[in-house]
Amino acid sequence: MIELQNVAYSYGGGELLSDISLKLAPGSFHFLTGPSGAGKTTFLKLCYMELMASSGLVQAFGRDTRAMDRSEIARNRQRIGVVHQDCQFLDHLSISANVALPLMVAGRDVSHEAENLNDLLSWVGLTHRADALPDELSGGERQRAALARAVIMSPDVVLADEPTGNVDWEMSKRLLTLLVELNKMGKTIMIATHDLNLIRAAKSQVNARVLRISNQRLQLAGSDL
Amino acid sequence: MKLDMEQVVALLKGDTQSAKVVPPSGYTATLTLFTSGAMAFLVVFALALSLATGRLADRWSSELARSSTVRISAPAGQMDAQTRAAAEVLRTTPGVAQARVLSHDEQKALLAPWFGPDLPIDSLPIPQLIEVIEDGDGYDVEGLRLRLSAEAPGAVLDDHTRWRKPLVKAADRLRSLGLFSILLITLATGAMITLAANAALAANKQVIRVLRLVGAQDTYIAQAFVRRFTLRALTGAIAGSVLGMIAMLLLPSASTAGGFLTGLGFQGWHWLWPFIIPPFAAGVAFWATRAAALRSLREQT
């Protein structure tokens, strides 16, 4: 799916990430953890091609991301569902329109997928808020809507950046359950979080690998969790 | 670029789905409408100017080129004899299709606009005029001059080139200026649309970012803006052209006296020209917005 080989990324000054190699196999479940500012978001951005590696090779679906033009990147993003830390909604559109946005921009007829959309909204428990604007939603509702938007294209990979950052523990568990369900349907999942409780909760439900970024490098975290 | 025609078609059919993803823009839309309308209004006049001066130049160079005048100034006693002699010379000159001695009343009518109808022309020593019409090949001007000076010493041949050339030149220059104005207005419209589109793109930076993140291609995002500005330019230009044409209709029509200068408005099928303005303006807006959007997308994300 997504493969990184000896990848480094530097912001102007120093290197944020260096010598990172990882292969996301189909159907795998990964947690990405590490202190704030360690580069978790940057790592995910490399995976969904918002940033390009300073050195090394990043491949998405077997293609070198640096060799892709902007249209190819756009098409590949339709195969990667991303739950952003700050959700990134269009504030003038309703929740259902926001969730359907990936369909819209892919040129699909949203009215044909209405059933699909309704199923998805009820799966994340937002049927009654479908017509609300993003600003009218609570933090947990926004995160669930973001998750629904991430999976509406039925992507092969779901990347979630701190999906439980702004929500209480009950809601965190509920979001986790949704992500585990997706994994059981065969999706590759990667969750960036610094919430160790979430990781512990997941361990009982799914065979998850935990990766830790520290000192610019990616390590496989042991059983210390 | 090969997709452009499809995009134009999609644009006209109206993919409201993509139009919705960019929030409505409020009063700046009115400014685009207004500017596009004003530009179209100006183009109507620039067009009318170019077409009218074009007509004028054609007329002066073709119609008047085929005629010339012989003027006979002689003492009263010799006038008739010299006129006959000159007319005879003209009649026998190859290349002259027709030579007509103007009657007294005709000469009076020619002078009336300058001196008024009440002037006693009879009491003035007015030269006699002979109108000469060439046939297709024309005549030998120098040869005719020599023959005339031999047969009728008071006759002067005026083949009009002296005053016609600068007039034709001026009319041609005026036509070029009109066409140049249309070019300038087109470029200014393109520049205005580019500025407006850039402002809209900058204001919607976050929207564009989100669209890119969910997998929108540049052409999709650009289309939302392109559609908007093309329709605005089209609407504005329709209003501007219609108002411009009404203004042209209300121009006083040229009288017979002014007919020498030709009317300033559109004539005949030239009235079709202003109908090109709205689609042309829409085309300019389409290209300007598309270029601005694609450039700004590459810079922003």
PDB file of C-alpha atoms in Angstrom, chain B:
ATOM      1  CA  MET B   1      -5.553  21.360 -22.693  1.00  0.00           C
ATOM      2  CA  LYS B   2      -7.363  18.891 -24.934  1.00  0.00           C
ATOM      3  CA  LEU B   3     -10.083  18.665 -22.331  1.00  0.00           C
ATOM      4  CA  ASP B   4     -10.933  22.316 -22.709  1.00  0.00           C
ATOM      5  CA  MET B   5     -13.845  21.862 -25.057  1.00  0.00           C
ATOM      6  CA  GLU B   6     -15.422  19.319 -22.757  1.00  0.00           C
ATOM      7  CA  GLN B   7     -14.960  21.730 -19.917  1.00  0.00           C
ATOM      8  CA  VAL B   8     -16.609  24.509 -21.847  1.00  0.00           C
ATOM      9  CA  VAL B   9     -19.539  22.228 -22.538  1.00  0.00           C
ATOM     10  CA  ALA B  10     -19.742  21.123 -18.912  1.00  0.00           C
ATOM     11  CA  LEU B  11     -19.604  24.756 -17.939  1.00  0.00           C
ATOM     12  CA  LEU B  12     -22.543  25.651 -20.114  1.00  0.00           C
ATOM     13  CA  LYS B  13     -24.564  22.678 -18.992  1.00  0.00           C
ATOM     14  CA  GLY B  14     -23.915  23.841 -15.472  1.00  0.00           C
ATOM     15  CA  ASP B  15     -22.426  21.409 -13.013  1.00  0.00           C
ATOM     16  CA  THR B  16     -23.960  23.051  -9.978  1.00  0.00           C
ATOM     17  CA  GLN B  17     -22.409  20.398  -7.778  1.00  0.00           C
ATOM     18  CA  SER B  18     -18.942  21.817  -8.275  1.00  0.00           C
ATOM     19  CA  ALA B  19     -20.189  25.392  -8.148  1.00  0.00           C
ATOM     20  CA  LYS B  20     -21.491  24.821  -4.630  1.00  0.00           C
ATOM     21  CA  VAL B  21     -18.158  23.845  -3.099  1.00  0.00           C
ATOM     22  CA  VAL B  22     -16.949  27.441  -3.208  1.00  0.00           C
ATOM     23  CA  PRO B  23     -18.896  29.745  -0.884  1.00  0.00           C
ATOM     24  CA  PRO B  24     -20.894  32.558  -2.486  1.00  0.00           C
ATOM     25  CA  SER B  25     -18.907  35.734  -2.887  1.00  0.00           C
ATOM     26  CA  GLY B  26     -21.247  38.643  -2.164  1.00  0.00           C
ATOM     27  CA  TYR B  27     -20.812  42.134  -3.503  1.00  0.00           C
ATOM     28  CA  THR B  28     -17.543  41.601  -5.379  1.00  0.00           C
ATOM     29  CA  ALA B  29     -19.592  39.657  -7.909  1.00  0.00           C
ATOM     30  CA  THR B  30     -21.448  42.866  -8.728  1.00  0.00           C
ATOM     31  CA  LEU B  31     -18.152  44.620  -9.417  1.00  0.00           C
ATOM     32  CA  THR B  32     -17.153  41.993 -11.954  1.00  0.00           C
ATOM     33  CA  LEU B  33     -20.571  42.292 -13.574  1.00  0.00           C
ATOM     34  CA  PHE B  34     -20.297  46.066 -13.714  1.00  0.00           C
ATOM     35  CA  THR B  35     -16.772  46.151 -15.125  1.00  0.00           C
ATOM     36  CA  SER B  36     -17.545  43.569 -17.739  1.00  0.00           C
ATOM     37  CA  GLY B  37     -20.675  45.491 -18.720  1.00  0.00           C
ATOM     38  CA  ALA B  38     -18.783  48.791 -18.944  1.00  0.00           C
ATOM     39  CA  MET B  39     -16.085  47.195 -21.085  1.00  0.00           C
ATOM     40  CA  ALA B  40     -18.673  45.699 -23.436  1.00  0.00           C
ATOM     41  CA  PHE B  41     -20.329  49.118 -23.733  1.00  0.00           C
ATOM     42  CA  LEU B  42     -16.992  50.654 -24.724  1.00  0.00           C
ATOM     43  CA  VAL B  43     -16.288  47.898 -27.214  1.00  0.00           C
ATOM     44  CA  VAL B  44     -19.589  48.653 -28.970  1.00  0.00           C
ATOM     45  CA  PHE B  45     -18.379  52.193 -29.606  1.00  0.00           C
ATOM     46  CA  ALA B  46     -14.881  51.157 -30.584  1.00  0.00           C
ATOM     47  CA  LEU B  47     -16.441  48.711 -33.035  1.00  0.00           C
ATOM     48  CA  ALA B  48     -18.761  51.351 -34.442  1.00  0.00           C
ATOM     49  CA  LEU B  49     -15.845  53.732 -34.855  1.00  0.00           C
ATOM     50  CA  SER B  50     -13.724  51.145 -36.630  1.00  0.00           C
ATOM     51  CA  LEU B  51     -16.519  50.080 -38.946  1.00  0.00           C
ATOM     52  CA  ALA B  52     -17.545  53.647 -39.775  1.00  0.00           C
ATOM     53  CA  THR B  53     -14.007  54.815 -40.493  1.00  0.00           C
ATOM     54  CA  GLY B  54     -13.492  51.664 -42.511  1.00  0.00           C
ATOM     55  CA  ARG B  55     -16.504  52.570 -44.602  1.00  0.00           C
ATOM     56  CA  LEU B  56     -15.251  56.105 -44.935  1.00  0.00           C
ATOM     57  CA  ALA B  57     -11.806  55.051 -46.096  1.00  0.00           C
ATOM     58  CA  ASP B  58     -13.298  52.633 -48.621  1.00  0.00           C
ATOM     59  CA  ARG B  59     -15.568  55.256 -49.950  1.00  0.00           C
ATOM     60  CA  TRP B  60     -12.912  57.902 -50.312  1.00  0.00           C
ATOM     61  CA  SER B  61     -10.457  55.588 -51.890  1.00  0.00           C
ATOM     62  CA  SER B  62     -12.783  53.804 -54.286  1.00  0.00           C
ATOM     63  CA  GLU B  63     -15.732  56.021 -55.211  1.00  0.00           C
ATOM     64  CA  LEU B  64     -13.927  59.335 -55.230  1.00  0.00           C
ATOM     65  CA  ALA B  65     -10.875  57.860 -56.880  1.00  0.00           C
ATOM     66  CA  ARG B  66     -12.973  57.209 -59.947  1.00  0.00           C
ATOM     67  CA  SER B  67     -13.943  60.812 -60.386  1.00  0.00           C
ATOM     68  CA  SER B  68     -12.037  64.006 -60.952  1.00  0.00           C
ATOM     69  CA  THR B  69     -12.839  67.567 -61.808  1.00  0.00           C
ATOM     70  CA  VAL B  70     -11.801  70.029 -64.427  1.00  0.00           C
ATOM     71  CA  ARG B  71     -12.101  73.635 -63.363  1.00  0.00           C
ATOM     72  CA  ILE B  72     -12.160  76.351 -65.942  1.00  0.00           C
ATOM     73  CA  SER B  73     -11.439  79.916 -64.931  1.00  0.00           C
ATOM     74  CA  ALA B  74     -11.530  82.264 -67.846  1.00  0.00           C
ATOM     75  CA  PRO B  75     -12.705  85.789 -68.629  1.00  0.00           C
ATOM     76  CA  ALA B  76     -16.464  85.867 -69.133  1.00  0.00           C
ATOM     77  CA  GLY B  77     -16.215  86.093 -72.899  1.00  0.00           C
ATOM     78  CA  GLN B  78     -14.029  83.001 -73.284  1.00  0.00           C
ATOM     79  CA  MET B  79     -15.774  80.809 -70.756  1.00  0.00           C
ATOM     80  CA  ASP B  80     -18.123  79.034 -73.131  1.00  0.00           C
ATOM     81  CA  ALA B  81     -15.504  78.477 -75.804  1.00  0.00           C
ATOM     82  CA  GLN B  82     -12.970  77.067 -73.344  1.00  0.00           C
ATOM     83  CA  THR B  83     -15.587  74.881 -71.732  1.00  0.00           C
ATOM     84  CA  ARG B  84     -16.515  73.388 -75.076  1.00  0.00           C
ATOM     85  CA  ALA B  85     -12.879  72.871 -75.968  1.00  0.00           C
ATOM     86  CA  ALA B  86     -12.144  71.162 -72.651  1.00  0.00           C
ATOM     87  CA  ALA B  87     -15.237  68.976 -72.972  1.00  0.00           C
ATOM     88  CA  GLU B  88     -14.103  67.977 -76.427  1.00  0.00           C
ATOM     89  CA  VAL B  89     -10.626  67.096 -75.177  1.00  0.00           C
ATOM     90  CA  LEU B  90     -12.156  64.970 -72.431  1.00  0.00           C
ATOM     91  CA  ARG B  91     -14.524  63.252 -74.811  1.00  0.00           C
ATOM     92  CA  THR B  92     -11.643  62.120 -76.963  1.00  0.00           C
ATOM     93  CA  THR B  93      -9.383  61.055 -74.069  1.00  0.00           C
ATOM     94  CA  PRO B  94      -9.044  57.286 -73.701  1.00  0.00           C
ATOM     95  CA  GLY B  95      -9.979  56.178 -70.157  1.00  0.00           C
ATOM     96  CA  VAL B  96     -12.588  58.852 -69.573  1.00  0.00           C
ATOM     97  CA  ALA B  97     -15.991  57.210 -69.397  1.00  0.00           C
ATOM     98  CA  GLN B  98     -17.998  60.354 -69.029  1.00  0.00           C
ATOM     99  CA  ALA B  99     -17.400  64.079 -68.826  1.00  0.00           C
ATOM    100  CA  ARG B 100     -20.314  66.218 -67.754  1.00  0.00           C
ATOM    101  CA  VAL B 101     -20.433  69.969 -67.628  1.00  0.00           C
ATOM    102  CA  LEU B 102     -22.170  70.955 -64.434  1.00  0.00           C
ATOM    103  CA  SER B 103     -25.205  73.130 -64.935  1.00  0.00           C
ATOM    104  CA  HIS B 104     -25.569  76.498 -63.380  1.00  0.00           C
ATOM    105  CA  ASP B 105     -28.070  75.216 -60.817  1.00  0.00           C
ATOM    106  CA  GLU B 106     -25.862  72.320 -59.805  1.00  0.00           C
ATOM    107  CA  GLN B 107     -22.948  74.660 -59.149  1.00  0.00           C
ATOM    108  CA  LYS B 108     -25.227  76.892 -57.163  1.00  0.00           C
ATOM    109  CA  ALA B 109     -26.360  73.948 -55.051  1.00  0.00           C
ATOM    110  CA  LEU B 110     -22.731  73.013 -54.374  1.00  0.00           C
ATOM    111  CA  LEU B 111     -21.984  76.485 -53.120  1.00  0.00           C
ATOM    112  CA  ALA B 112     -25.174  76.977 -51.161  1.00  0.00           C
ATOM    113  CA  PRO B 113     -23.914  75.220 -47.982  1.00  0.00           C
ATOM    114  CA  TRP B 114     -20.975  77.631 -47.848  1.00  0.00           C
ATOM    115  CA  PHE B 115     -22.491  80.948 -48.896  1.00  0.00           C
ATOM    116  CA  GLY B 116     -26.156  80.493 -48.113  1.00  0.00           C
ATOM    117  CA  PRO B 117     -28.960  80.301 -50.634  1.00  0.00           C
ATOM    118  CA  ASP B 118     -29.470  84.007 -51.080  1.00  0.00           C
ATOM    119  CA  LEU B 119     -26.090  84.902 -52.457  1.00  0.00           C
ATOM    120  CA  PRO B 120     -26.296  86.319 -55.947  1.00  0.00           C
ATOM    121  CA  ILE B 121     -23.908  83.857 -57.483  1.00  0.00           C
ATOM    122  CA  ASP B 122     -24.598  85.136 -60.938  1.00  0.00           C
ATOM    123  CA  SER B 123     -22.749  88.317 -60.122  1.00  0.00           C
ATOM    124  CA  LEU B 124     -19.618  86.434 -59.082  1.00  0.00           C
ATOM    125  CA  PRO B 125     -16.951  85.105 -61.395  1.00  0.00           C
ATOM    126  CA  ILE B 126     -17.559  81.445 -60.669  1.00  0.00           C
ATOM    127  CA  PRO B 127     -15.365  78.947 -62.482  1.00  0.00           C
ATOM    128  CA  GLN B 128     -17.080  76.307 -64.567  1.00  0.00           C
ATOM    129  CA  LEU B 129     -16.762  72.715 -63.371  1.00  0.00           C
ATOM    130  CA  ILE B 130     -16.693  69.553 -65.442  1.00  0.00           C
ATOM    131  CA  GLU B 131     -17.166  66.260 -63.665  1.00  0.00           C
ATOM    132  CA  VAL B 132     -14.977  63.530 -65.109  1.00  0.00           C
ATOM    133  CA  ILE B 133     -15.743  59.852 -64.475  1.00  0.00           C
ATOM    134  CA  GLU B 134     -13.006  57.342 -65.299  1.00  0.00           C
ATOM    135  CA  ASP B 135     -13.573  53.958 -66.749  1.00  0.00           C
ATOM    136  CA  GLY B 136     -11.924  50.900 -65.201  1.00  0.00           C
ATOM    137  CA  ASP B 137      -8.416  51.570 -66.511  1.00  0.00           C
ATOM    138  CA  GLY B 138      -8.231  55.288 -65.800  1.00  0.00           C
ATOM    139  CA  TYR B 139      -6.545  57.889 -67.969  1.00  0.00           C
ATOM    140  CA  ASP B 140      -3.092  59.360 -68.309  1.00  0.00           C
ATOM    141  CA  VAL B 141      -3.203  62.340 -65.958  1.00  0.00           C
ATOM    142  CA  GLU B 142      -0.098  64.103 -67.271  1.00  0.00           C
ATOM    143  CA  GLY B 143      -1.121  63.622 -70.887  1.00  0.00           C
ATOM    144  CA  LEU B 144      -4.561  65.055 -70.211  1.00  0.00           C
ATOM    145  CA  ARG B 145      -3.060  68.033 -68.406  1.00  0.00           C
ATOM    146  CA  LEU B 146      -0.852  68.840 -71.385  1.00  0.00           C
ATOM    147  CA  ARG B 147      -3.680  68.543 -73.872  1.00  0.00           C
ATOM    148  CA  LEU B 148      -5.961  70.664 -71.734  1.00  0.00           C
ATOM    149  CA  SER B 149      -3.387  73.427 -71.356  1.00  0.00           C
ATOM    150  CA  ALA B 150      -3.016  73.493 -75.126  1.00  0.00           C
ATOM    151  CA  GLU B 151      -6.724  73.536 -75.972  1.00  0.00           C
ATOM    152  CA  ALA B 152      -8.164  75.414 -73.003  1.00  0.00           C
ATOM    153  CA  PRO B 153      -5.535  77.416 -71.112  1.00  0.00           C
ATOM    154  CA  GLY B 154      -7.941  78.255 -68.274  1.00  0.00           C
ATOM    155  CA  ALA B 155      -8.690  74.595 -67.460  1.00  0.00           C
ATOM    156  CA  VAL B 156      -7.151  72.960 -64.416  1.00  0.00           C
ATOM    157  CA  LEU B 157      -7.427  69.223 -63.843  1.00  0.00           C
ATOM    158  CA  ASP B 158      -7.967  68.221 -60.232  1.00  0.00           C
ATOM    159  CA  ASP B 159      -7.765  64.451 -59.763  1.00  0.00           C
ATOM    160  CA  HIS B 160      -8.570  64.741 -55.993  1.00  0.00           C
ATOM    161  CA  THR B 161      -5.496  62.775 -54.869  1.00  0.00           C
ATOM    162  CA  ARG B 162      -4.123  65.904 -53.242  1.00  0.00           C
ATOM    163  CA  TRP B 163      -6.801  66.026 -50.563  1.00  0.00           C
ATOM    164  CA  ARG B 164      -8.055  62.443 -50.773  1.00  0.00           C
ATOM    165  CA  LYS B 165      -4.834  60.754 -49.714  1.00  0.00           C
ATOM    166  CA  PRO B 166      -4.450  62.404 -46.297  1.00  0.00           C
ATOM    167  CA  LEU B 167      -8.145  61.836 -45.607  1.00  0.00           C
ATOM    168  CA  VAL B 168      -7.943  58.142 -46.436  1.00  0.00           C
ATOM    169  CA  LYS B 169      -4.806  57.938 -44.364  1.00  0.00           C
ATOM    170  CA  ALA B 170      -6.539  59.621 -41.438  1.00  0.00           C
ATOM    171  CA  ALA B 171      -9.540  57.320 -41.744  1.00  0.00           C
ATOM    172  CA  ASP B 172      -7.293  54.270 -41.860  1.00  0.00           C
ATOM    173  CA  ARG B 173      -5.385  55.502 -38.831  1.00  0.00           C
ATOM    174  CA  LEU B 174      -8.658  56.078 -37.002  1.00  0.00           C
ATOM    175  CA  ARG B 175      -9.783  52.544 -37.839  1.00  0.00           C
ATOM    176  CA  SER B 176      -6.513  51.128 -36.506  1.00  0.00           C
ATOM    177  CA  LEU B 177      -6.987  53.162 -33.344  1.00  0.00           C
ATOM    178  CA  GLY B 178     -10.482  51.706 -32.959  1.00  0.00           C
ATOM    179  CA  LEU B 179      -9.197  48.160 -33.370  1.00  0.00           C
ATOM    180  CA  PHE B 180      -6.325  48.890 -31.003  1.00  0.00           C
ATOM    181  CA  SER B 181      -8.837  50.161 -28.425  1.00  0.00           C
ATOM    182  CA  ILE B 182     -10.755  46.897 -28.726  1.00  0.00           C
ATOM    183  CA  LEU B 183      -7.526  45.012 -28.102  1.00  0.00           C
ATOM    184  CA  LEU B 184      -6.760  47.206 -25.083  1.00  0.00           C
ATOM    185  CA  ILE B 185     -10.255  46.761 -23.681  1.00  0.00           C
ATOM    186  CA  THR B 186      -9.938  42.999 -24.136  1.00  0.00           C
ATOM    187  CA  LEU B 187      -6.618  42.924 -22.322  1.00  0.00           C
ATOM    188  CA  ALA B 188      -7.950  45.188 -19.572  1.00  0.00           C
ATOM    189  CA  THR B 189     -10.944  42.888 -19.155  1.00  0.00           C
ATOM    190  CA  GLY B 190      -8.610  39.910 -18.913  1.00  0.00           C
ATOM    191  CA  ALA B 191      -6.495  41.744 -16.344  1.00  0.00           C
ATOM    192  CA  MET B 192      -9.549  42.766 -14.324  1.00  0.00           C
ATOM    193  CA  ILE B 193     -10.930  39.229 -14.304  1.00  0.00           C
ATOM    194  CA  THR B 194      -7.516  37.902 -13.304  1.00  0.00           C
ATOM    195  CA  LEU B 195      -7.366  40.306 -10.360  1.00  0.00           C
ATOM    196  CA  ALA B 196     -10.892  39.433  -9.277  1.00  0.00           C
ATOM    197  CA  ALA B 197     -10.217  35.718  -9.649  1.00  0.00           C
ATOM    198  CA  ASN B 198      -6.998  36.002  -7.670  1.00  0.00           C
ATOM    199  CA  ALA B 199      -8.842  37.794  -4.899  1.00  0.00           C
ATOM    200  CA  ALA B 200     -11.478  35.062  -4.861  1.00  0.00           C
ATOM    201  CA  LEU B 201      -8.825  32.348  -4.877  1.00  0.00           C
ATOM    202  CA  ALA B 202      -6.960  33.985  -2.009  1.00  0.00           C
ATOM    203  CA  ALA B 203     -10.164  34.417  -0.025  1.00  0.00           C
ATOM    204  CA  ASN B 204     -10.966  30.745  -0.494  1.00  0.00           C
ATOM    205  CA  LYS B 205      -7.538  29.398   0.342  1.00  0.00           C
ATOM    206  CA  GLN B 206      -8.899  27.145   3.057  1.00  0.00           C
ATOM    207  CA  VAL B 207     -11.647  25.783   0.818  1.00  0.00           C
ATOM    208  CA  ILE B 208      -9.087  24.962  -1.856  1.00  0.00           C
ATOM    209  CA  ARG B 209      -6.880  23.251   0.717  1.00  0.00           C
ATOM    210  CA  VAL B 210      -9.731  21.064   1.910  1.00  0.00           C
ATOM    211  CA  LEU B 211     -10.705  20.181  -1.642  1.00  0.00           C
ATOM    212  CA  ARG B 212      -7.147  19.150  -2.449  1.00  0.00           C
ATOM    213  CA  LEU B 213      -7.001  17.062   0.723  1.00  0.00           C
ATOM    214  CA  VAL B 214     -10.092  15.092  -0.201  1.00  0.00           C
ATOM    215  CA  GLY B 215      -8.694  14.316  -3.622  1.00  0.00           C
ATOM    216  CA  ALA B 216      -9.950  17.098  -5.897  1.00  0.00           C
ATOM    217  CA  GLN B 217      -7.949  17.620  -9.059  1.00  0.00           C
ATOM    218  CA  ASP B 218      -6.829  21.116 -10.005  1.00  0.00           C
ATOM    219  CA  THR B 219      -9.165  21.256 -12.975  1.00  0.00           C
ATOM    220  CA  TYR B 220     -12.130  20.457 -10.738  1.00  0.00           C
ATOM    221  CA  ILE B 221     -11.309  23.250  -8.304  1.00  0.00           C
ATOM    222  CA  ALA B 222     -10.519  25.674 -11.116  1.00  0.00           C
ATOM    223  CA  GLN B 223     -13.856  24.909 -12.726  1.00  0.00           C
ATOM    224  CA  ALA B 224     -15.810  26.144  -9.743  1.00  0.00           C
ATOM    225  CA  PHE B 225     -14.140  29.549 -10.110  1.00  0.00           C
ATOM    226  CA  VAL B 226     -14.041  29.561 -13.896  1.00  0.00           C
ATOM    227  CA  ARG B 227     -17.774  28.916 -14.106  1.00  0.00           C
ATOM    228  CA  ARG B 228     -18.522  31.755 -11.767  1.00  0.00           C
ATOM    229  CA  PHE B 229     -16.420  34.371 -13.504  1.00  0.00           C
ATOM    230  CA  THR B 230     -17.356  33.273 -17.008  1.00  0.00           C
ATOM    231  CA  LEU B 231     -21.047  33.588 -16.229  1.00  0.00           C
ATOM    232  CA  ARG B 232     -20.530  36.981 -14.591  1.00  0.00           C
ATOM    233  CA  ALA B 233     -18.533  38.305 -17.534  1.00  0.00           C
ATOM    234  CA  LEU B 234     -21.132  36.933 -19.936  1.00  0.00           C
ATOM    235  CA  THR B 235     -24.045  38.508 -18.081  1.00  0.00           C
ATOM    236  CA  GLY B 236     -22.263  41.838 -17.698  1.00  0.00           C
ATOM    237  CA  ALA B 237     -21.237  41.888 -21.340  1.00  0.00           C
ATOM    238  CA  ILE B 238     -24.770  41.109 -22.523  1.00  0.00           C
ATOM    239  CA  ALA B 239     -26.106  44.054 -20.529  1.00  0.00           C
ATOM    240  CA  GLY B 240     -23.275  46.335 -21.691  1.00  0.00           C
ATOM    241  CA  SER B 241     -23.631  45.398 -25.363  1.00  0.00           C
ATOM    242  CA  VAL B 242     -27.381  45.853 -25.317  1.00  0.00           C
ATOM    243  CA  LEU B 243     -27.049  49.281 -23.728  1.00  0.00           C
ATOM    244  CA  GLY B 244     -24.319  50.192 -26.201  1.00  0.00           C
ATOM    245  CA  MET B 245     -26.488  49.144 -29.134  1.00  0.00           C
ATOM    246  CA  ILE B 246     -29.419  51.132 -27.812  1.00  0.00           C
ATOM    247  CA  ALA B 247     -27.132  54.147 -27.547  1.00  0.00           C
ATOM    248  CA  MET B 248     -26.029  53.607 -31.151  1.00  0.00           C
ATOM    249  CA  LEU B 249     -29.654  53.401 -32.258  1.00  0.00           C
ATOM    250  CA  LEU B 250     -30.356  56.702 -30.564  1.00  0.00           C
ATOM    251  CA  LEU B 251     -27.532  58.464 -32.441  1.00  0.00           C
ATOM    252  CA  PRO B 252     -28.970  61.016 -34.840  1.00  0.00           C
ATOM    253  CA  SER B 253     -28.760  59.541 -38.300  1.00  0.00           C
ATOM    254  CA  ALA B 254     -26.502  61.309 -40.758  1.00  0.00           C
ATOM    255  CA  SER B 255     -28.302  63.788 -42.972  1.00  0.00           C
ATOM    256  CA  THR B 256     -27.727  64.049 -46.708  1.00  0.00           C
ATOM    257  CA  ALA B 257     -25.328  66.883 -46.148  1.00  0.00           C
ATOM    258  CA  GLY B 258     -23.333  64.783 -43.692  1.00  0.00           C
ATOM    259  CA  GLY B 259     -23.634  61.737 -45.925  1.00  0.00           C
ATOM    260  CA  PHE B 260     -20.297  62.755 -47.305  1.00  0.00           C
ATOM    261  CA  LEU B 261     -18.848  61.685 -43.925  1.00  0.00           C
ATOM    262  CA  THR B 262     -20.975  58.509 -43.585  1.00  0.00           C
ATOM    263  CA  GLY B 263     -23.090  57.733 -40.531  1.00  0.00           C
ATOM    264  CA  LEU B 264     -21.243  56.829 -37.369  1.00  0.00           C
ATOM    265  CA  GLY B 265     -23.419  53.898 -36.294  1.00  0.00           C
ATOM    266  CA  PHE B 266     -23.616  50.351 -37.578  1.00  0.00           C
ATOM    267  CA  GLN B 267     -25.043  49.734 -41.021  1.00  0.00           C
ATOM    268  CA  GLY B 268     -26.672  46.630 -42.440  1.00  0.00           C
ATOM    269  CA  TRP B 269     -25.160  43.368 -41.321  1.00  0.00           C
ATOM    270  CA  HIS B 270     -22.601  45.221 -39.213  1.00  0.00           C
ATOM    271  CA  TRP B 271     -25.294  45.210 -36.548  1.00  0.00           C
ATOM    272  CA  LEU B 272     -24.354  41.549 -35.998  1.00  0.00           C
ATOM    273  CA  TRP B 273     -20.895  42.493 -34.758  1.00  0.00           C
ATOM    274  CA  PRO B 274     -21.959  43.580 -31.226  1.00  0.00           C
ATOM    275  CA  PHE B 275     -23.524  40.155 -30.725  1.00  0.00           C
ATOM    276  CA  ILE B 276     -20.040  38.682 -30.723  1.00  0.00           C
ATOM    277  CA  ILE B 277     -19.050  40.759 -27.696  1.00  0.00           C
ATOM    278  CA  PRO B 278     -20.731  38.701 -24.897  1.00  0.00           C
ATOM    279  CA  PRO B 279     -19.378  35.295 -25.975  1.00  0.00           C
ATOM    280  CA  PHE B 280     -16.022  36.929 -26.595  1.00  0.00           C
ATOM    281  CA  ALA B 281     -16.027  38.457 -23.095  1.00  0.00           C
ATOM    282  CA  ALA B 282     -17.008  35.089 -21.655  1.00  0.00           C
ATOM    283  CA  GLY B 283     -14.106  33.515 -23.518  1.00  0.00           C
ATOM    284  CA  VAL B 284     -11.683  36.072 -22.125  1.00  0.00           C
ATOM    285  CA  ALA B 285     -13.027  35.458 -18.608  1.00  0.00           C
ATOM    286  CA  PHE B 286     -12.785  31.700 -19.081  1.00  0.00           C
ATOM    287  CA  TRP B 287      -9.122  31.818 -20.071  1.00  0.00           C
ATOM    288  CA  ALA B 288      -8.148  34.465 -17.532  1.00  0.00           C
ATOM    289  CA  THR B 289      -9.780  32.682 -14.596  1.00  0.00           C
ATOM    290  CA  ARG B 290      -8.525  29.298 -15.643  1.00  0.00           C
ATOM    291  CA  ALA B 291      -4.962  30.512 -15.946  1.00  0.00           C
ATOM    292  CA  ALA B 292      -5.188  32.369 -12.624  1.00  0.00           C
ATOM    293  CA  ALA B 293      -6.759  29.396 -10.839  1.00  0.00           C
ATOM    294  CA  LEU B 294      -4.293  26.815 -12.083  1.00  0.00           C
ATOM    295  CA  ARG B 295      -1.358  29.083 -11.308  1.00  0.00           C
ATOM    296  CA  SER B 296      -2.603  29.866  -7.841  1.00  0.00           C
ATOM    297  CA  LEU B 297      -3.356  26.182  -7.140  1.00  0.00           C
ATOM    298  CA  ARG B 298       0.213  25.240  -7.979  1.00  0.00           C
ATOM    299  CA  GLU B 299       1.468  27.959  -5.646  1.00  0.00           C
ATOM    300  CA  GLN B 300      -0.902  27.333  -2.762  1.00  0.00           C
ATOM    301  CA  THR B 301      -0.877  23.600  -2.221  1.00  0.00           C
TER     302      THR B 301
END
